Amino acid sequence: MAQPTVPEPIADDELYAYTEGLRRDPRGANPPDWRVDWADGPWPVTVYSGGRRTSLSATSAGPLSALHRVLSGSLAISRVRNDPAGGVQATPETPVPHHGPRVQMRRPVPSGGGMYPTEAYVVPAEEDLVHHYCPYRHELVCLGRTGAAALLRRTLGLAEGEPTGHLVVLTTRFWKSFYKYGDFTARLAAVDAGVVLGRILRLAEAEPGPARLRTGFPGAAVAECLGITATEDVREVPWAVLGFGPPAGHRGAAHPASVPAPPRALERSRRIKRSAAFDRLQRACQEPAVPPAPAVGGEPPAPPPLEPVPLAAPRRPALLDPAVLARRASRGARFTGAEVECAALSTVLHTATDALSGLARTGSGPAAHWAAHTRLHCAVHRVSGVAPGWYRYQPEERSLLRTGADADPRCAVTVRKALLAASFNPELAAFTVHISTPLDWRAWRGPVAYREQQLAVGAAMEAITLAAAAERLCGHPVLGFDADLIDRAYRLVDSGHGVQGQICVGAVRADPQWEMGISQR
């Protein structure tokens, strides 16, 4: 009798080389002839024609009040910025200034290039209809699809009696970033989803009732539940499902006569580009990852045996204060070079560690694994009581360990040198936080592990920028930098770990352009 053949692992050396190339050489992600068609870009929000709509506001009653608080603090358009010059939109390959719209809509979370590719689909508590969340009008658009809650339960393997409350599914519409960044979207969109996931999880945990997170699931099956079955060019895929709020009652299937007609999604772009390597990675990510044995990666090498630098006790910032949630800003940030208190550095690092611990505790599968193995490093430029240099954060002791034998007063210059586009002045920041993870995700036997790795990076970025805002500082996140140079500075080369993200933090000059907050109707 013939033995059954064992399928080859989906994750292979070619896909790993592709994802490592996105980290180490962002400017080489796209072919030399890559050009951005600015006139044919997508709308900044998904636009529907028709459909039943439910407005969310501070006066929303019952279960909708929790949805209002969670979505308004994460995905809703909360500020409007005026820039008479139309901003300077550039890609790593074509740094030629492009004049965009003078008025830009901004959300409470940072997003690479202000593209906001992460979308949210909602199954409200005690309902069984799928809604799409519109951040522009802060409303739910009913998609006319019933039975979603039961399908999601079965697909995610939830127990029949397990409470879920509201169900929020985060997806990515890749074209919203791909039209500008091309293949680099494979990394940018995953980190963007992690930023949104970190913020939504933070807000959901503040609501009554349990919060439960699922990632690493069969993406195609969840997309089918929502009625957004991915086309062959992989335009939209789900990343995470979050259940929160008080347990819902019985979600009976809606009577066919009461189900509204589905709306029609509109697309502004006439031509949607594709990339074979990008599509291959996203198709491979539709299948769940298989946990490794033993665990992926190890720890970065221990720093030299030097005395740790103790940090001041972290403060307890009001992270859920609506003013703090809306203050997060990075565009146009010009650092002043002012020194900051040690307590500010301690608060930012402690908040990020808490966020990663929360993701590891609430999540399951590869997301929890990567959150537990994500590390924080710090280049100190101007922090009172801490000598400039390269450090690794020790969360248990709340201290810094120098990764080199000597202080490095020129570390700020190195951070500036590593920047691939001179869009701001990182050398005048007070400190720069770098996020590192184990690099090789192939032991998981599924490229979805790469996506989960980047989700953890995004969750840490969200916490760092939010804590900086609470300290009345600015956090400017960057993904496009010389990762090899920074790896060498922290002595991570050949360690199995590598730097994945960078956030410069410090005081900034007053912005000459006006930006005002808005409230939903």
Short mmCIF file of C-alpha atoms in Angstrom, two decimals:
data_model
loop_
_atom_site.label_atom_id
_atom_site.label_comp_id
_atom_site.label_asym_id
_atom_site.label_seq_id
_atom_site.Cartn_x
_atom_site.Cartn_y
_atom_site.Cartn_z
CA MET A 1 0.00 0.00 0.00
CA ALA A 2 1.42 3.34 -1.07
CA GLN A 3 2.25 5.77 1.69
CA PRO A 4 0.41 9.11 1.56
CA THR A 5 2.61 11.94 0.36
CA VAL A 6 3.37 14.73 2.78
CA PRO A 7 2.65 18.14 1.27
CA GLU A 8 5.59 20.47 0.93
CA PRO A 9 5.62 23.36 3.41
CA ILE A 10 4.07 26.48 1.92
CA ALA A 11 6.78 28.70 3.38
CA ASP A 12 9.91 28.32 1.27
CA ASP A 13 13.27 29.97 0.87
CA GLU A 14 12.06 32.16 -1.98
CA LEU A 15 9.25 33.72 0.05
CA TYR A 16 11.56 34.20 3.02
CA ALA A 17 14.08 35.97 0.80
CA TYR A 18 11.24 38.17 -0.48
CA THR A 19 10.14 39.22 3.01
CA GLU A 20 13.73 39.77 4.24
CA GLY A 21 14.32 41.94 1.17
CA LEU A 22 11.39 44.14 2.25
CA ARG A 23 13.13 44.70 5.60
CA ARG A 24 16.70 45.16 4.43
CA ASP A 25 16.21 46.89 1.07
CA PRO A 26 12.85 48.72 0.87
CA ARG A 27 14.03 50.75 -2.12
CA GLY A 28 14.65 47.57 -4.09
CA ALA A 29 11.19 46.09 -3.46
CA ASN A 30 9.82 47.22 -6.84
CA PRO A 31 11.18 46.87 -10.38
CA PRO A 32 13.24 49.77 -11.79
CA ASP A 33 10.40 50.90 -14.05
CA TRP A 34 7.91 51.22 -11.18
CA ARG A 35 5.90 54.42 -11.45
CA VAL A 36 2.99 55.74 -9.37
CA ASP A 37 -0.10 56.83 -11.26
CA TRP A 38 -1.23 59.51 -8.82
CA ALA A 39 -4.28 60.41 -10.90
CA ASP A 40 -5.63 56.85 -10.73
CA GLY A 41 -5.26 56.23 -7.00
CA PRO A 42 -8.09 54.79 -4.89
CA TRP A 43 -10.36 56.78 -2.64
CA PRO A 44 -9.11 57.15 0.95
CA VAL A 45 -12.21 55.32 2.22
CA THR A 46 -14.31 52.51 0.77
CA VAL A 47 -17.35 54.02 -0.93
CA TYR A 48 -20.70 52.24 -1.14
CA SER A 49 -23.77 53.17 -3.12
CA GLY A 50 -27.03 52.37 -1.34
CA GLY A 51 -27.43 50.08 1.64
CA ARG A 52 -28.97 50.54 5.09
CA ARG A 53 -26.83 52.72 7.35
CA THR A 54 -26.64 53.00 11.14
CA SER A 55 -24.99 56.10 12.56
CA LEU A 56 -22.72 55.87 15.59
CA SER A 57 -22.27 58.76 18.02
CA ALA A 58 -21.75 59.63 21.66
CA THR A 59 -25.53 59.39 22.08
CA SER A 60 -25.76 55.86 20.65
CA ALA A 61 -27.75 53.67 23.01
CA GLY A 62 -27.34 50.06 24.09
CA PRO A 63 -24.68 47.88 22.49
CA LEU A 64 -23.91 50.50 19.82
CA SER A 65 -22.38 52.81 22.45
CA ALA A 66 -19.42 50.43 22.90
CA LEU A 67 -18.91 50.21 19.14
CA HIS A 68 -18.87 54.00 18.99
CA ARG A 69 -16.16 54.29 21.64
CA VAL A 70 -13.95 51.59 20.14
CA LEU A 71 -14.25 52.66 16.49
CA SER A 72 -14.12 56.42 17.07
CA GLY A 73 -10.84 56.04 18.98
CA SER A 74 -9.21 53.87 16.33
CA LEU A 75 -10.46 54.10 12.74
CA ALA A 76 -12.77 57.12 12.57
CA ILE A 77 -11.61 60.27 10.82
CA SER A 78 -10.97 62.51 13.81
CA ARG A 79 -8.92 65.42 12.47
CA VAL A 80 -8.61 67.52 9.34
CA ARG A 81 -5.25 69.01 8.33
CA ASN A 82 -4.71 71.88 5.92
CA ASP A 83 -1.52 72.03 3.88
CA PRO A 84 -1.54 74.71 1.15
CA ALA A 85 1.37 73.02 -0.64
CA GLY A 86 -0.55 69.76 -0.86
CA GLY A 87 2.06 67.85 1.09
CA VAL A 88 4.99 66.01 -0.42
CA GLN A 89 4.02 62.49 -1.36
CA ALA A 90 6.92 60.38 -2.53
CA THR A 91 7.87 56.73 -2.83
CA PRO A 92 11.26 55.22 -1.99
CA GLU A 93 11.92 54.78 -5.73
CA THR A 94 10.61 58.15 -6.94
CA PRO A 95 11.43 60.87 -4.41
CA VAL A 96 10.07 63.55 -6.75
CA PRO A 97 7.62 65.81 -4.88
CA HIS A 98 3.98 65.29 -5.75
CA HIS A 99 1.36 67.81 -4.74
CA GLY A 100 -1.61 66.03 -3.21
CA PRO A 101 -4.86 67.36 -1.77
CA ARG A 102 -4.61 70.48 0.36
CA VAL A 103 -7.00 69.09 2.95
CA GLN A 104 -6.13 65.70 4.41
CA MET A 105 -8.30 63.51 6.60
CA ARG A 106 -6.49 61.95 9.55
CA ARG A 107 -7.33 59.17 11.98
CA PRO A 108 -6.23 58.51 15.57
CA VAL A 109 -3.74 55.81 14.49
CA PRO A 110 -0.53 56.29 12.48
CA SER A 111 -0.49 54.82 8.98
CA GLY A 112 2.34 54.57 6.47
CA GLY A 113 1.89 57.36 3.97
CA GLY A 114 -1.55 58.12 5.40
CA MET A 115 -3.01 55.31 3.26
CA TYR A 116 -5.09 53.61 6.03
CA PRO A 117 -5.51 50.27 4.20
CA THR A 118 -7.01 48.49 7.25
CA GLU A 119 -10.80 48.08 7.15
CA ALA A 120 -13.28 46.86 9.77
CA TYR A 121 -16.35 44.65 9.35
CA VAL A 122 -18.74 44.41 12.28
CA VAL A 123 -21.35 41.90 13.42
CA PRO A 124 -23.03 43.81 16.28
CA ALA A 125 -24.09 42.02 19.44
CA GLU A 126 -27.50 40.35 19.20
CA GLU A 127 -27.46 40.68 15.39
CA ASP A 128 -26.41 38.29 12.67
CA LEU A 129 -25.87 40.75 9.81
CA VAL A 130 -22.48 41.86 8.48
CA HIS A 131 -21.77 45.60 8.40
CA HIS A 132 -18.86 47.53 6.97
CA TYR A 133 -17.56 50.40 9.09
CA CYS A 134 -17.34 53.73 7.26
CA PRO A 135 -14.74 55.96 9.00
CA TYR A 136 -15.74 59.04 7.00
CA ARG A 137 -19.34 59.13 8.21
CA HIS A 138 -18.76 57.03 11.38
CA GLU A 139 -21.54 54.64 10.51
CA LEU A 140 -22.21 50.98 9.84
CA VAL A 141 -23.25 50.03 6.29
CA CYS A 142 -25.27 46.82 6.27
CA LEU A 143 -23.98 44.49 3.55
CA GLY A 144 -27.20 42.47 3.46
CA ARG A 145 -25.49 39.22 4.48
CA THR A 146 -27.01 37.20 7.32
CA GLY A 147 -25.74 34.18 9.25
CA ALA A 148 -22.25 35.68 9.66
CA ALA A 149 -21.96 35.14 13.43
CA ALA A 150 -22.68 31.42 13.22
CA LEU A 151 -20.34 31.02 10.25
CA LEU A 152 -17.55 32.88 12.04
CA ARG A 153 -18.00 30.72 15.14
CA ARG A 154 -17.63 27.53 13.15
CA THR A 155 -14.72 28.85 11.08
CA LEU A 156 -12.77 30.08 14.11
CA GLY A 157 -13.54 26.97 16.16
CA LEU A 158 -15.32 28.87 18.92
CA ALA A 159 -17.26 26.80 21.42
CA GLU A 160 -21.02 26.95 20.99
CA GLY A 161 -21.54 28.61 24.36
CA GLU A 162 -18.48 30.89 24.26
CA PRO A 163 -19.57 34.53 24.59
CA THR A 164 -18.43 36.98 21.92
CA GLY A 165 -20.49 40.17 22.17
CA HIS A 166 -19.58 42.35 19.19
CA LEU A 167 -17.49 40.73 16.47
CA VAL A 168 -15.03 43.00 14.62
CA VAL A 169 -13.07 41.58 11.68
CA LEU A 170 -10.02 43.54 10.51
CA THR A 171 -9.12 43.24 6.84
CA THR A 172 -6.75 44.97 4.44
CA ARG A 173 -7.62 46.45 1.07
CA PHE A 174 -4.16 46.15 -0.42
CA TRP A 175 -4.69 48.49 -3.37
CA LYS A 176 -5.00 51.48 -1.02
CA SER A 177 -1.26 51.10 -0.30
CA PHE A 178 -0.08 49.09 -3.29
CA TYR A 179 -0.84 51.84 -5.82
CA LYS A 180 1.79 54.02 -4.08
CA TYR A 181 4.27 51.60 -2.49
CA GLY A 182 4.01 48.48 -4.66
CA ASP A 183 5.52 45.32 -3.19
CA PHE A 184 6.57 47.12 0.01
CA THR A 185 2.84 46.96 0.82
CA ALA A 186 3.38 43.32 1.84
CA ARG A 187 5.13 44.64 4.94
CA LEU A 188 3.53 48.05 5.29
CA ALA A 189 -0.04 46.71 5.31
CA ALA A 190 0.77 44.04 7.90
CA VAL A 191 2.30 46.61 10.27
CA ASP A 192 -0.64 48.97 9.64
CA ALA A 193 -3.05 46.19 10.63
CA GLY A 194 -1.00 45.60 13.78
CA VAL A 195 -1.25 49.28 14.70
CA VAL A 196 -5.03 49.19 14.30
CA LEU A 197 -5.26 45.87 16.14
CA GLY A 198 -3.26 47.26 19.05
CA ARG A 199 -5.53 50.29 19.34
CA ILE A 200 -8.82 48.39 18.97
CA LEU A 201 -7.70 45.76 21.49
CA ARG A 202 -6.69 48.52 23.93
CA LEU A 203 -10.11 50.20 23.65
CA ALA A 204 -12.06 46.92 23.68
CA GLU A 205 -10.38 45.79 26.91
CA ALA A 206 -11.62 48.99 28.55
CA GLU A 207 -15.23 47.96 27.83
CA PRO A 208 -17.25 45.72 30.18
CA GLY A 209 -17.02 42.05 29.35
CA PRO A 210 -14.19 39.88 28.03
CA ALA A 211 -12.13 40.62 24.92
CA ARG A 212 -11.05 37.67 22.79
CA LEU A 213 -8.72 37.82 19.82
CA ARG A 214 -8.24 35.32 17.01
CA THR A 215 -5.51 35.50 14.36
CA GLY A 216 -3.74 32.96 12.18
CA PHE A 217 -7.05 31.49 10.99
CA PRO A 218 -7.99 30.25 7.47
CA GLY A 219 -8.30 33.63 5.79
CA ALA A 220 -10.28 32.49 2.76
CA ALA A 221 -12.95 30.90 4.97
CA VAL A 222 -13.40 34.06 7.06
CA ALA A 223 -13.55 36.18 3.90
CA GLU A 224 -16.35 33.92 2.68
CA CYS A 225 -18.26 34.55 5.91
CA LEU A 226 -18.12 38.28 5.21
CA GLY A 227 -18.95 37.97 1.55
CA ILE A 228 -15.62 39.44 0.47
CA THR A 229 -14.19 36.36 -1.19
CA ALA A 230 -10.77 37.43 -2.40
CA THR A 231 -10.34 37.72 -6.14
CA GLU A 232 -7.31 36.15 -7.76
CA ASP A 233 -5.38 39.41 -7.43
CA VAL A 234 -5.90 39.27 -3.63
CA ARG A 235 -7.48 42.69 -3.19
CA GLU A 236 -8.76 42.22 0.36
CA VAL A 237 -8.04 39.65 3.08
CA PRO A 238 -8.96 39.32 6.78
CA TRP A 239 -6.28 39.47 9.48
CA ALA A 240 -7.91 39.31 12.89
CA VAL A 241 -11.26 38.74 14.59
CA LEU A 242 -11.97 40.41 17.92
CA GLY A 243 -14.94 39.66 20.14
CA PHE A 244 -15.65 42.11 22.94
CA GLY A 245 -18.39 43.53 25.11
CA PRO A 246 -21.01 41.79 27.25
CA PRO A 247 -21.98 38.34 25.93
CA ALA A 248 -24.63 38.62 23.26
CA GLY A 249 -27.98 36.95 23.50
CA HIS A 250 -29.32 34.57 20.89
CA ARG A 251 -28.36 35.71 17.38
CA GLY A 252 -31.30 34.39 15.45
CA ALA A 253 -31.03 34.45 11.69
CA ALA A 254 -32.78 37.50 10.24
CA HIS A 255 -36.00 36.90 8.34
CA PRO A 256 -35.29 37.18 4.59
CA ALA A 257 -37.88 39.92 4.25
CA SER A 258 -36.05 42.09 6.81
CA VAL A 259 -32.61 41.79 5.22
CA PRO A 260 -31.85 44.98 3.28
CA ALA A 261 -30.53 44.90 -0.25
CA PRO A 262 -26.72 44.90 -0.34
CA PRO A 263 -24.97 48.13 -1.35
CA ARG A 264 -22.67 48.37 -4.35
CA ALA A 265 -18.97 49.03 -3.72
CA LEU A 266 -17.49 51.70 -5.98
CA GLU A 267 -13.88 51.84 -7.17
CA ARG A 268 -12.19 55.02 -8.37
CA SER A 269 -9.13 53.39 -9.94
CA ARG A 270 -9.43 52.31 -13.57
CA ARG A 271 -6.37 50.06 -13.48
CA ILE A 272 -5.21 47.94 -10.55
CA LYS A 273 -1.61 46.78 -10.81
CA ARG A 274 -0.40 43.40 -9.68
CA SER A 275 2.81 41.72 -8.59
CA ALA A 276 3.33 37.98 -8.92
CA ALA A 277 5.53 37.75 -5.81
CA PHE A 278 3.14 39.85 -3.72
CA ASP A 279 0.11 37.79 -4.81
CA ARG A 280 1.93 34.54 -4.11
CA LEU A 281 2.74 35.63 -0.56
CA GLN A 282 -0.83 36.74 0.14
CA ARG A 283 -2.35 33.55 -1.27
CA ALA A 284 0.01 31.50 0.89
CA CYS A 285 -1.10 33.55 3.92
CA GLN A 286 -4.68 32.33 3.50
CA GLU A 287 -3.82 29.06 5.22
CA PRO A 288 -3.18 28.83 8.99
CA ALA A 289 0.39 28.45 10.21
CA VAL A 290 1.54 25.21 11.83
CA PRO A 291 3.32 25.82 15.17
CA PRO A 292 7.00 24.89 15.19
CA ALA A 293 8.74 22.47 17.46
CA PRO A 294 10.87 23.77 19.02
CA ALA A 295 9.87 27.41 19.18
CA VAL A 296 11.02 29.83 16.51
CA GLY A 297 14.22 31.69 17.17
CA GLY A 298 15.89 32.41 20.45
CA GLU A 299 16.92 35.51 22.30
CA PRO A 300 19.24 38.19 20.98
CA PRO A 301 22.75 37.92 22.34
CA ALA A 302 23.26 39.20 25.85
CA PRO A 303 24.88 42.63 26.00
CA PRO A 304 28.37 42.90 27.51
CA PRO A 305 28.39 42.47 31.30
CA LEU A 306 28.02 46.13 32.17
CA GLU A 307 26.10 47.75 34.96
CA PRO A 308 22.44 48.29 33.94
CA VAL A 309 21.17 51.85 33.76
CA PRO A 310 18.10 52.09 36.01
CA LEU A 311 15.21 54.12 34.67
CA ALA A 312 12.87 56.36 36.59
CA ALA A 313 9.52 54.87 37.56
CA PRO A 314 7.09 55.04 34.61
CA ARG A 315 4.15 57.36 34.88
CA ARG A 316 0.57 56.23 34.37
CA PRO A 317 -0.51 58.22 31.33
CA ALA A 318 -4.19 58.71 30.47
CA LEU A 319 -3.95 56.61 27.30
CA LEU A 320 -7.72 56.46 26.79
CA ASP A 321 -8.24 60.22 27.15
CA PRO A 322 -9.97 61.28 23.87
CA ALA A 323 -7.60 64.25 23.63
CA VAL A 324 -4.59 61.91 23.83
CA LEU A 325 -6.10 59.48 21.31
CA ALA A 326 -6.58 62.33 18.84
CA ARG A 327 -3.22 64.03 19.49
CA ARG A 328 -1.14 61.33 17.88
CA ALA A 329 0.66 63.09 15.02
CA SER A 330 3.81 62.61 12.99
CA ARG A 331 3.34 64.26 9.63
CA GLY A 332 5.41 67.40 9.33
CA ALA A 333 7.09 66.73 12.69
CA ARG A 334 10.30 68.70 13.13
CA PHE A 335 12.11 67.84 16.34
CA THR A 336 13.56 70.64 18.45
CA GLY A 337 16.52 68.89 20.05
CA ALA A 338 15.13 69.45 23.56
CA GLU A 339 16.11 67.06 26.35
CA VAL A 340 13.34 65.01 27.99
CA GLU A 341 12.98 63.52 31.45
CA CYS A 342 14.03 59.95 32.10
CA ALA A 343 10.46 59.26 33.26
CA ALA A 344 9.20 59.98 29.73
CA LEU A 345 11.53 57.36 28.23
CA SER A 346 10.55 54.88 30.95
CA THR A 347 6.83 55.50 30.36
CA VAL A 348 7.09 54.95 26.59
CA LEU A 349 9.06 51.70 26.93
CA HIS A 350 6.86 50.38 29.74
CA THR A 351 3.67 51.11 27.78
CA ALA A 352 4.97 49.28 24.71
CA THR A 353 5.94 46.26 26.81
CA ASP A 354 2.48 46.21 28.37
CA ALA A 355 0.88 46.26 24.92
CA LEU A 356 2.96 43.30 23.74
CA SER A 357 2.14 41.40 26.93
CA GLY A 358 -1.56 42.09 26.38
CA LEU A 359 -1.40 40.81 22.81
CA ALA A 360 0.43 37.68 23.95
CA ARG A 361 -2.15 37.14 26.72
CA THR A 362 -5.31 37.83 24.70
CA GLY A 363 -4.29 36.35 21.37
CA SER A 364 -3.69 32.82 20.24
CA GLY A 365 -1.40 31.09 17.77
CA PRO A 366 1.50 32.83 16.04
CA ALA A 367 0.42 36.36 17.02
CA ALA A 368 0.84 35.56 20.70
CA HIS A 369 4.18 33.89 19.99
CA TRP A 370 5.61 36.87 18.13
CA ALA A 371 4.32 39.33 20.72
CA ALA A 372 6.12 37.35 23.43
CA HIS A 373 9.38 37.34 21.44
CA THR A 374 9.38 40.99 20.33
CA ARG A 375 12.08 43.11 21.96
CA LEU A 376 12.63 46.83 22.41
CA HIS A 377 15.93 48.61 21.85
CA CYS A 378 16.65 52.29 22.30
CA ALA A 379 19.12 54.81 20.90
CA VAL A 380 19.29 57.52 23.56
CA HIS A 381 20.07 61.00 22.23
CA ARG A 382 18.91 63.53 24.84
CA VAL A 383 17.48 62.00 28.00
CA SER A 384 18.36 63.42 31.40
CA GLY A 385 20.46 61.04 33.46
CA VAL A 386 21.16 58.58 30.59
CA ALA A 387 24.35 58.78 28.52
CA PRO A 388 23.83 58.76 24.72
CA GLY A 389 24.27 55.34 23.17
CA TRP A 390 22.67 52.06 22.06
CA TYR A 391 20.69 50.11 24.64
CA ARG A 392 18.41 47.11 25.04
CA TYR A 393 15.39 47.53 27.33
CA GLN A 394 15.06 45.09 30.24
CA PRO A 395 11.34 45.22 31.14
CA GLU A 396 11.60 43.05 34.26
CA GLU A 397 14.16 45.34 35.87
CA ARG A 398 12.93 48.50 34.09
CA SER A 399 16.47 49.27 33.11
CA LEU A 400 18.66 49.69 30.03
CA LEU A 401 21.65 47.53 29.13
CA ARG A 402 24.23 49.10 26.85
CA THR A 403 24.87 46.95 23.77
CA GLY A 404 28.38 48.36 23.32
CA ALA A 405 31.26 48.82 25.70
CA ASP A 406 31.25 52.61 25.44
CA ALA A 407 28.78 55.45 25.18
CA ASP A 408 28.11 56.69 21.65
CA PRO A 409 27.40 60.42 21.56
CA ARG A 410 26.98 60.21 17.78
CA CYS A 411 24.22 57.59 17.79
CA ALA A 412 21.71 60.25 16.68
CA VAL A 413 23.84 60.86 13.58
CA THR A 414 23.76 57.13 12.82
CA VAL A 415 19.95 57.10 13.07
CA ARG A 416 19.82 60.00 10.61
CA LYS A 417 22.25 58.24 8.27
CA ALA A 418 20.06 55.11 8.29
CA LEU A 419 17.00 57.06 7.15
CA LEU A 420 16.29 56.46 3.45
CA ALA A 421 14.32 59.65 2.86
CA ALA A 422 15.14 63.00 4.48
CA SER A 423 11.53 63.81 5.36
CA PHE A 424 12.23 64.87 8.97
CA ASN A 425 15.15 65.41 11.36
CA PRO A 426 15.60 62.29 13.57
CA GLU A 427 18.96 63.50 14.89
CA LEU A 428 17.12 66.09 17.01
CA ALA A 429 14.75 63.60 18.63
CA ALA A 430 15.23 62.83 22.33
CA PHE A 431 15.42 59.07 21.76
CA THR A 432 14.65 56.46 19.12
CA VAL A 433 12.96 53.14 19.89
CA HIS A 434 13.73 50.18 17.63
CA ILE A 435 11.57 47.05 17.62
CA SER A 436 13.25 43.70 16.94
CA THR A 437 11.96 40.16 16.44
CA PRO A 438 13.39 36.77 15.51
CA LEU A 439 13.79 36.96 11.74
CA ASP A 440 13.23 33.44 10.43
CA TRP A 441 9.53 32.57 10.40
CA ARG A 442 9.91 29.46 8.19
CA ALA A 443 9.75 26.95 11.06
CA TRP A 444 6.03 27.77 11.34
CA ARG A 445 5.45 26.13 7.95
CA GLY A 446 3.26 28.94 6.76
CA PRO A 447 3.97 32.50 5.57
CA VAL A 448 1.05 33.66 7.70
CA ALA A 449 3.64 33.60 10.50
CA TYR A 450 5.42 36.49 8.76
CA ARG A 451 2.20 38.47 8.79
CA GLU A 452 1.71 37.76 12.50
CA GLN A 453 5.28 38.86 13.16
CA GLN A 454 4.52 42.22 11.58
CA LEU A 455 1.23 42.49 13.52
CA ALA A 456 3.25 42.41 16.75
CA VAL A 457 5.56 45.12 15.40
CA GLY A 458 2.53 47.30 14.61
CA ALA A 459 1.02 46.78 18.07
CA ALA A 460 4.28 47.97 19.66
CA MET A 461 4.33 51.01 17.34
CA GLU A 462 0.81 51.96 18.39
CA ALA A 463 1.75 51.85 22.06
CA ILE A 464 4.92 53.89 21.58
CA THR A 465 3.24 56.68 19.59
CA LEU A 466 0.28 56.80 21.98
CA ALA A 467 2.49 56.96 25.09
CA ALA A 468 4.55 59.69 23.43
CA ALA A 469 1.37 61.69 22.81
CA ALA A 470 0.34 61.24 26.46
CA GLU A 471 3.76 62.66 27.44
CA ARG A 472 3.08 65.63 25.11
CA LEU A 473 5.82 64.46 22.77
CA CYS A 474 5.70 63.30 19.18
CA GLY A 475 6.41 59.79 17.97
CA HIS A 476 7.42 59.46 14.32
CA PRO A 477 7.35 55.81 13.10
CA VAL A 478 9.43 54.68 10.12
CA LEU A 479 9.73 51.35 8.29
CA GLY A 480 11.98 52.43 5.43
CA PHE A 481 15.50 52.65 6.88
CA ASP A 482 18.87 50.91 6.60
CA ALA A 483 18.13 47.91 8.83
CA ASP A 484 21.61 46.45 8.40
CA LEU A 485 23.23 49.60 9.79
CA ILE A 486 20.96 49.62 12.84
CA ASP A 487 21.42 45.86 13.39
CA ARG A 488 25.17 46.43 13.52
CA ALA A 489 24.76 49.29 15.99
CA TYR A 490 22.87 47.00 18.39
CA ARG A 491 25.19 44.05 17.66
CA LEU A 492 22.32 41.92 16.34
CA VAL A 493 24.12 40.68 13.21
CA ASP A 494 24.14 36.84 13.08
CA SER A 495 22.03 36.70 16.24
CA GLY A 496 18.81 35.53 14.56
CA HIS A 497 17.13 38.80 15.58
CA GLY A 498 16.74 41.94 13.51
CA VAL A 499 15.27 45.41 13.78
CA GLN A 500 11.81 45.71 12.20
CA GLY A 501 10.59 49.22 13.03
CA GLN A 502 11.78 52.60 14.26
CA ILE A 503 10.02 55.37 16.19
CA CYS A 504 11.76 58.68 16.92
CA VAL A 505 10.35 60.42 20.00
CA GLY A 506 10.84 63.97 21.20
CA ALA A 507 9.51 67.50 21.42
CA VAL A 508 8.54 69.11 18.12
CA ARG A 509 8.19 72.64 16.79
CA ALA A 510 4.79 74.21 16.38
CA ASP A 511 3.24 73.11 13.09
CA PRO A 512 2.75 76.10 10.76
CA GLN A 513 -0.31 74.43 9.20
CA TRP A 514 -3.63 74.27 10.99
CA GLU A 515 -5.13 70.97 12.05
CA MET A 516 -8.45 70.74 13.84
CA GLY A 517 -10.39 67.97 15.51
CA ILE A 518 -13.82 66.99 14.28
CA SER A 519 -16.67 65.11 15.91
CA GLN A 520 -18.96 62.64 14.21
CA ARG A 521 -22.54 63.68 13.54
#
